[in-house]
């Protein structure tokens, strides 16, 4: 049984099977062994190893020996190898020397020193303080905030958007334009649609407001 995978057409110059579609494994893919005797073992027509060895397999599909390669995944940028270990030496010897770029210990130190410089995002997260919504409402000075929340449901009985004044965000109910906002006294010919989801600690956040 396979969970969490990508499903797409089996196209391209080299294909591992004759089937019209293929499954791609992703980071969250899970595979569990299940007993389904009613499903034939070769229902999808995978190329048999015996056919590959005897040369009777269709040459239009993926057959052959390919060199070992390394690709970075997710947030990996460099691969450092301890060249003093025998297993690592054996592993490196499997690569094509013309395609292998080795980072020595001295080069590694210089690269680590360079890559250790924090980015603006790192500096922001380092100085960040975690506060609840109620604590944010008590702040006495302007600051930059990043809200992390989970929307569980929308209370749509009274509508989940409202028309507001573009200056003070107060709800506006008018039949003609221009109008005068009862909250700030601003005269305007436009209104702004704003959202009012209910937060987990019962505070109301008006996105785009003050």
PDB file of C-alpha atoms in Angstrom:
ATOM      1  CA  UNK A   1       0.000   0.000   0.000  1.00  0.00           C
ATOM      2  CA  UNK A   2       1.387   3.416  -1.013  1.00  0.00           C
ATOM      3  CA  UNK A   3       0.308   6.722   0.521  1.00  0.00           C
ATOM      4  CA  UNK A   4       1.205  10.287  -0.503  1.00  0.00           C
ATOM      5  CA  UNK A   5       2.660  10.124  -3.994  1.00  0.00           C
ATOM      6  CA  UNK A   6       2.574  11.957  -7.321  1.00  0.00           C
ATOM      7  CA  UNK A   7       0.779  10.485 -10.337  1.00  0.00           C
ATOM      8  CA  UNK A   8       1.654  11.560 -13.881  1.00  0.00           C
ATOM      9  CA  UNK A   9       1.996  10.361 -17.463  1.00  0.00           C
ATOM     10  CA  UNK A  10       4.927   8.069 -18.205  1.00  0.00           C
ATOM     11  CA  UNK A  11       6.630  10.113 -20.913  1.00  0.00           C
ATOM     12  CA  UNK A  12      10.210  10.853 -21.863  1.00  0.00           C
ATOM     13  CA  UNK A  13      12.990   9.216 -23.830  1.00  0.00           C
ATOM     14  CA  UNK A  14      13.756   6.594 -21.147  1.00  0.00           C
ATOM     15  CA  UNK A  15      10.978   4.880 -19.198  1.00  0.00           C
ATOM     16  CA  UNK A  16      11.178   2.071 -16.609  1.00  0.00           C
ATOM     17  CA  UNK A  17       7.901   0.453 -17.733  1.00  0.00           C
ATOM     18  CA  UNK A  18       5.517   0.343 -20.709  1.00  0.00           C
ATOM     19  CA  UNK A  19       2.597   1.537 -18.582  1.00  0.00           C
ATOM     20  CA  UNK A  20       1.016   4.846 -19.657  1.00  0.00           C
ATOM     21  CA  UNK A  21       1.315   6.346 -16.153  1.00  0.00           C
ATOM     22  CA  UNK A  22       3.844   6.323 -13.328  1.00  0.00           C
ATOM     23  CA  UNK A  23       4.005   7.027  -9.585  1.00  0.00           C
ATOM     24  CA  UNK A  24       6.619   9.400  -8.183  1.00  0.00           C
ATOM     25  CA  UNK A  25       7.734   9.082  -4.571  1.00  0.00           C
ATOM     26  CA  UNK A  26       7.936  12.329  -2.575  1.00  0.00           C
ATOM     27  CA  UNK A  27       9.268  13.193   0.880  1.00  0.00           C
ATOM     28  CA  UNK A  28       6.054  12.134   2.656  1.00  0.00           C
ATOM     29  CA  UNK A  29       5.498   8.913   0.671  1.00  0.00           C
ATOM     30  CA  UNK A  30       4.764   5.866   2.845  1.00  0.00           C
ATOM     31  CA  UNK A  31       4.920   2.260   1.634  1.00  0.00           C
ATOM     32  CA  UNK A  32       3.479  -0.658   3.609  1.00  0.00           C
ATOM     33  CA  UNK A  33       3.555  -4.308   2.608  1.00  0.00           C
ATOM     34  CA  UNK A  34       0.046  -5.719   2.172  1.00  0.00           C
ATOM     35  CA  UNK A  35      -1.227  -9.122   1.102  1.00  0.00           C
ATOM     36  CA  UNK A  36      -3.480  -8.726  -1.951  1.00  0.00           C
ATOM     37  CA  UNK A  37      -3.451 -12.160  -3.676  1.00  0.00           C
ATOM     38  CA  UNK A  38      -6.180 -11.068  -6.113  1.00  0.00           C
ATOM     39  CA  UNK A  39      -3.788  -8.603  -7.808  1.00  0.00           C
ATOM     40  CA  UNK A  40      -1.436 -10.299 -10.320  1.00  0.00           C
ATOM     41  CA  UNK A  41       2.244  -9.704  -9.615  1.00  0.00           C
ATOM     42  CA  UNK A  42       3.046  -8.433 -13.115  1.00  0.00           C
ATOM     43  CA  UNK A  43      -0.212  -6.622 -13.898  1.00  0.00           C
ATOM     44  CA  UNK A  44       1.695  -3.447 -14.824  1.00  0.00           C
ATOM     45  CA  UNK A  45       4.161  -5.203 -17.127  1.00  0.00           C
ATOM     46  CA  UNK A  46       7.438  -4.249 -15.440  1.00  0.00           C
ATOM     47  CA  UNK A  47      10.528  -5.346 -17.349  1.00  0.00           C
ATOM     48  CA  UNK A  48      11.865  -8.627 -15.944  1.00  0.00           C
ATOM     49  CA  UNK A  49      15.517  -8.790 -14.891  1.00  0.00           C
ATOM     50  CA  UNK A  50      15.937 -12.018 -16.858  1.00  0.00           C
ATOM     51  CA  UNK A  51      14.803 -10.213 -20.023  1.00  0.00           C
ATOM     52  CA  UNK A  52      17.336  -7.465 -19.363  1.00  0.00           C
ATOM     53  CA  UNK A  53      20.169  -9.968 -18.867  1.00  0.00           C
ATOM     54  CA  UNK A  54      19.319 -11.954 -21.997  1.00  0.00           C
ATOM     55  CA  UNK A  55      18.864  -8.821 -24.112  1.00  0.00           C
ATOM     56  CA  UNK A  56      15.288  -9.687 -25.087  1.00  0.00           C
ATOM     57  CA  UNK A  57      13.773  -6.635 -23.348  1.00  0.00           C
ATOM     58  CA  UNK A  58      12.523  -3.696 -25.387  1.00  0.00           C
ATOM     59  CA  UNK A  59      15.538  -1.334 -25.782  1.00  0.00           C
ATOM     60  CA  UNK A  60      13.232   1.716 -25.852  1.00  0.00           C
ATOM     61  CA  UNK A  61      12.866   1.476 -22.082  1.00  0.00           C
ATOM     62  CA  UNK A  62      15.269   2.231 -19.257  1.00  0.00           C
ATOM     63  CA  UNK A  63      18.075  -0.346 -19.463  1.00  0.00           C
ATOM     64  CA  UNK A  64      21.777   0.100 -18.812  1.00  0.00           C
ATOM     65  CA  UNK A  65      24.448   1.009 -16.280  1.00  0.00           C
ATOM     66  CA  UNK A  66      24.575   4.583 -15.024  1.00  0.00           C
ATOM     67  CA  UNK A  67      27.259   6.281 -12.977  1.00  0.00           C
ATOM     68  CA  UNK A  68      26.653   7.059  -9.310  1.00  0.00           C
ATOM     69  CA  UNK A  69      25.488  10.645  -8.789  1.00  0.00           C
ATOM     70  CA  UNK A  70      24.662  12.910  -5.861  1.00  0.00           C
ATOM     71  CA  UNK A  71      21.926  15.541  -5.911  1.00  0.00           C
ATOM     72  CA  UNK A  72      21.060  17.976  -3.137  1.00  0.00           C
ATOM     73  CA  UNK A  73      17.597  17.573  -1.640  1.00  0.00           C
ATOM     74  CA  UNK A  74      15.435  20.000   0.308  1.00  0.00           C
ATOM     75  CA  UNK A  75      17.819  22.374   2.101  1.00  0.00           C
ATOM     76  CA  UNK A  76      21.120  20.539   1.474  1.00  0.00           C
ATOM     77  CA  UNK A  77      23.713  22.656  -0.287  1.00  0.00           C
ATOM     78  CA  UNK A  78      27.047  20.885   0.377  1.00  0.00           C
ATOM     79  CA  UNK A  79      28.178  17.355   1.052  1.00  0.00           C
ATOM     80  CA  UNK A  80      31.302  17.050   3.223  1.00  0.00           C
ATOM     81  CA  UNK A  81      33.069  13.681   3.246  1.00  0.00           C
ATOM     82  CA  UNK A  82      35.673  12.549   5.745  1.00  0.00           C
ATOM     83  CA  UNK A  83      38.362  11.363   3.324  1.00  0.00           C
ATOM     84  CA  UNK A  84      40.245   9.429   6.046  1.00  0.00           C
ATOM     85  CA  UNK A  85      37.696   6.602   6.279  1.00  0.00           C
ATOM     86  CA  UNK A  86      38.173   3.498   4.136  1.00  0.00           C
ATOM     87  CA  UNK A  87      34.463   3.176   3.390  1.00  0.00           C
ATOM     88  CA  UNK A  88      34.400   6.756   2.152  1.00  0.00           C
ATOM     89  CA  UNK A  89      37.457   6.144  -0.034  1.00  0.00           C
ATOM     90  CA  UNK A  90      35.748   3.115  -1.568  1.00  0.00           C
ATOM     91  CA  UNK A  91      32.626   5.195  -2.127  1.00  0.00           C
ATOM     92  CA  UNK A  92      34.535   8.005  -3.839  1.00  0.00           C
ATOM     93  CA  UNK A  93      36.332   5.532  -6.087  1.00  0.00           C
ATOM     94  CA  UNK A  94      32.977   4.593  -7.619  1.00  0.00           C
ATOM     95  CA  UNK A  95      32.683   8.058  -9.192  1.00  0.00           C
ATOM     96  CA  UNK A  96      34.095   9.193 -12.493  1.00  0.00           C
ATOM     97  CA  UNK A  97      37.243  11.185 -11.469  1.00  0.00           C
ATOM     98  CA  UNK A  98      36.542  13.812 -14.120  1.00  0.00           C
ATOM     99  CA  UNK A  99      33.129  14.484 -12.574  1.00  0.00           C
ATOM    100  CA  UNK A 100      34.204  14.440  -8.906  1.00  0.00           C
ATOM    101  CA  UNK A 101      34.877  17.687  -7.052  1.00  0.00           C
ATOM    102  CA  UNK A 102      36.565  17.101  -3.689  1.00  0.00           C
ATOM    103  CA  UNK A 103      36.469  19.604  -0.831  1.00  0.00           C
ATOM    104  CA  UNK A 104      39.588  19.337   1.332  1.00  0.00           C
ATOM    105  CA  UNK A 105      39.732  20.185   5.033  1.00  0.00           C
ATOM    106  CA  UNK A 106      41.309  23.605   4.394  1.00  0.00           C
ATOM    107  CA  UNK A 107      38.719  24.438   1.738  1.00  0.00           C
ATOM    108  CA  UNK A 108      36.011  23.234   4.058  1.00  0.00           C
ATOM    109  CA  UNK A 109      37.031  25.645   6.800  1.00  0.00           C
ATOM    110  CA  UNK A 110      36.969  28.610   4.434  1.00  0.00           C
ATOM    111  CA  UNK A 111      33.576  27.590   3.051  1.00  0.00           C
ATOM    112  CA  UNK A 112      32.092  27.062   6.496  1.00  0.00           C
ATOM    113  CA  UNK A 113      33.376  30.473   7.576  1.00  0.00           C
ATOM    114  CA  UNK A 114      31.795  32.087   4.530  1.00  0.00           C
ATOM    115  CA  UNK A 115      28.484  30.230   4.766  1.00  0.00           C
ATOM    116  CA  UNK A 116      28.196  30.968   8.488  1.00  0.00           C
ATOM    117  CA  UNK A 117      27.310  34.602   7.777  1.00  0.00           C
ATOM    118  CA  UNK A 118      23.664  34.978   8.844  1.00  0.00           C
ATOM    119  CA  UNK A 119      21.104  36.134   6.313  1.00  0.00           C
ATOM    120  CA  UNK A 120      18.567  38.868   7.004  1.00  0.00           C
ATOM    121  CA  UNK A 121      15.978  36.141   7.575  1.00  0.00           C
ATOM    122  CA  UNK A 122      18.239  34.397  10.105  1.00  0.00           C
ATOM    123  CA  UNK A 123      18.811  37.658  11.968  1.00  0.00           C
ATOM    124  CA  UNK A 124      15.081  38.343  12.069  1.00  0.00           C
ATOM    125  CA  UNK A 125      14.264  34.902  13.477  1.00  0.00           C
ATOM    126  CA  UNK A 126      17.132  35.117  15.986  1.00  0.00           C
ATOM    127  CA  UNK A 127      15.753  38.335  17.487  1.00  0.00           C
ATOM    128  CA  UNK A 128      12.100  37.318  17.234  1.00  0.00           C
ATOM    129  CA  UNK A 129       9.919  36.943  20.309  1.00  0.00           C
ATOM    130  CA  UNK A 130       6.881  34.669  20.425  1.00  0.00           C
ATOM    131  CA  UNK A 131       3.763  36.498  21.620  1.00  0.00           C
ATOM    132  CA  UNK A 132       0.074  35.675  21.786  1.00  0.00           C
ATOM    133  CA  UNK A 133      -2.535  37.787  20.027  1.00  0.00           C
ATOM    134  CA  UNK A 134      -3.579  39.357  23.306  1.00  0.00           C
ATOM    135  CA  UNK A 135       0.042  40.403  23.961  1.00  0.00           C
ATOM    136  CA  UNK A 136       0.295  41.912  20.470  1.00  0.00           C
ATOM    137  CA  UNK A 137      -2.708  44.118  21.195  1.00  0.00           C
ATOM    138  CA  UNK A 138      -0.878  45.532  24.230  1.00  0.00           C
ATOM    139  CA  UNK A 139       2.252  46.627  22.325  1.00  0.00           C
ATOM    140  CA  UNK A 140       3.092  50.314  22.827  1.00  0.00           C
ATOM    141  CA  UNK A 141       5.228  50.840  19.707  1.00  0.00           C
ATOM    142  CA  UNK A 142       5.257  49.858  16.063  1.00  0.00           C
ATOM    143  CA  UNK A 143       6.985  46.598  15.129  1.00  0.00           C
ATOM    144  CA  UNK A 144       7.074  43.971  12.383  1.00  0.00           C
ATOM    145  CA  UNK A 145       5.081  40.825  13.205  1.00  0.00           C
ATOM    146  CA  UNK A 146       4.714  37.464  11.482  1.00  0.00           C
ATOM    147  CA  UNK A 147       1.443  35.704  12.337  1.00  0.00           C
ATOM    148  CA  UNK A 148       1.487  31.900  12.458  1.00  0.00           C
ATOM    149  CA  UNK A 149      -2.011  30.437  12.788  1.00  0.00           C
ATOM    150  CA  UNK A 150      -4.270  27.612  11.689  1.00  0.00           C
ATOM    151  CA  UNK A 151      -7.726  28.347  10.271  1.00  0.00           C
ATOM    152  CA  UNK A 152     -10.115  25.706  11.618  1.00  0.00           C
ATOM    153  CA  UNK A 153     -13.415  27.099  10.347  1.00  0.00           C
ATOM    154  CA  UNK A 154     -15.184  30.200   9.026  1.00  0.00           C
ATOM    155  CA  UNK A 155     -18.151  31.632  10.900  1.00  0.00           C
ATOM    156  CA  UNK A 156     -20.175  32.759   7.898  1.00  0.00           C
ATOM    157  CA  UNK A 157     -23.475  33.412   9.670  1.00  0.00           C
ATOM    158  CA  UNK A 158     -22.843  37.170   9.710  1.00  0.00           C
ATOM    159  CA  UNK A 159     -20.507  37.149   6.730  1.00  0.00           C
ATOM    160  CA  UNK A 160     -16.743  36.779   6.899  1.00  0.00           C
ATOM    161  CA  UNK A 161     -15.911  39.988   5.045  1.00  0.00           C
ATOM    162  CA  UNK A 162     -17.083  43.531   5.640  1.00  0.00           C
ATOM    163  CA  UNK A 163     -16.876  46.863   3.815  1.00  0.00           C
ATOM    164  CA  UNK A 164     -14.695  49.368   5.636  1.00  0.00           C
ATOM    165  CA  UNK A 165     -13.257  52.849   5.499  1.00  0.00           C
ATOM    166  CA  UNK A 166      -9.868  52.829   3.706  1.00  0.00           C
ATOM    167  CA  UNK A 167      -8.413  55.076   6.425  1.00  0.00           C
ATOM    168  CA  UNK A 168      -9.549  53.701   9.801  1.00  0.00           C
ATOM    169  CA  UNK A 169     -10.932  50.231   8.882  1.00  0.00           C
ATOM    170  CA  UNK A 170     -14.269  50.895  10.606  1.00  0.00           C
ATOM    171  CA  UNK A 171     -17.276  49.166   9.034  1.00  0.00           C
ATOM    172  CA  UNK A 172     -19.095  51.359   6.523  1.00  0.00           C
ATOM    173  CA  UNK A 173     -22.786  51.178   5.663  1.00  0.00           C
ATOM    174  CA  UNK A 174     -23.682  53.681   2.965  1.00  0.00           C
ATOM    175  CA  UNK A 175     -26.075  53.885   0.042  1.00  0.00           C
ATOM    176  CA  UNK A 176     -24.318  56.565  -2.009  1.00  0.00           C
ATOM    177  CA  UNK A 177     -20.848  57.971  -2.618  1.00  0.00           C
ATOM    178  CA  UNK A 178     -18.954  59.926  -1.494  1.00  0.00           C
ATOM    179  CA  UNK A 179     -19.685  59.229   2.171  1.00  0.00           C
ATOM    180  CA  UNK A 180     -18.335  60.418   5.526  1.00  0.00           C
ATOM    181  CA  UNK A 181     -16.901  57.752   7.837  1.00  0.00           C
ATOM    182  CA  UNK A 182     -18.518  57.851  11.288  1.00  0.00           C
ATOM    183  CA  UNK A 183     -15.338  56.548  12.855  1.00  0.00           C
ATOM    184  CA  UNK A 184     -12.696  59.022  11.656  1.00  0.00           C
ATOM    185  CA  UNK A 185     -14.700  61.643   9.762  1.00  0.00           C
ATOM    186  CA  UNK A 186     -12.846  60.900   6.517  1.00  0.00           C
ATOM    187  CA  UNK A 187     -14.756  61.657   3.318  1.00  0.00           C
ATOM    188  CA  UNK A 188     -14.165  58.993   0.700  1.00  0.00           C
ATOM    189  CA  UNK A 189     -15.627  57.655  -2.522  1.00  0.00           C
ATOM    190  CA  UNK A 190     -14.251  54.124  -2.053  1.00  0.00           C
ATOM    191  CA  UNK A 191     -14.598  51.252   0.377  1.00  0.00           C
ATOM    192  CA  UNK A 192     -12.243  48.362   1.166  1.00  0.00           C
ATOM    193  CA  UNK A 193     -13.295  44.734   1.691  1.00  0.00           C
ATOM    194  CA  UNK A 194     -11.678  43.304   4.818  1.00  0.00           C
ATOM    195  CA  UNK A 195     -11.648  39.873   6.414  1.00  0.00           C
ATOM    196  CA  UNK A 196     -12.453  39.026  10.019  1.00  0.00           C
ATOM    197  CA  UNK A 197     -11.548  35.404  10.923  1.00  0.00           C
ATOM    198  CA  UNK A 198     -11.897  34.382  14.568  1.00  0.00           C
ATOM    199  CA  UNK A 199      -8.598  33.450  16.186  1.00  0.00           C
ATOM    200  CA  UNK A 200      -8.034  30.531  18.549  1.00  0.00           C
ATOM    201  CA  UNK A 201      -7.842  32.759  21.649  1.00  0.00           C
ATOM    202  CA  UNK A 202     -11.120  34.519  20.758  1.00  0.00           C
ATOM    203  CA  UNK A 203      -9.521  37.728  19.500  1.00  0.00           C
ATOM    204  CA  UNK A 204     -10.640  39.194  16.172  1.00  0.00           C
ATOM    205  CA  UNK A 205      -7.895  39.998  13.654  1.00  0.00           C
ATOM    206  CA  UNK A 206      -8.779  42.331  10.824  1.00  0.00           C
ATOM    207  CA  UNK A 207      -6.244  41.574   8.128  1.00  0.00           C
ATOM    208  CA  UNK A 208      -4.764  44.732   6.712  1.00  0.00           C
ATOM    209  CA  UNK A 209      -5.918  46.797   9.688  1.00  0.00           C
ATOM    210  CA  UNK A 210      -4.052  48.426  12.548  1.00  0.00           C
TER     211      UNK A 210
END
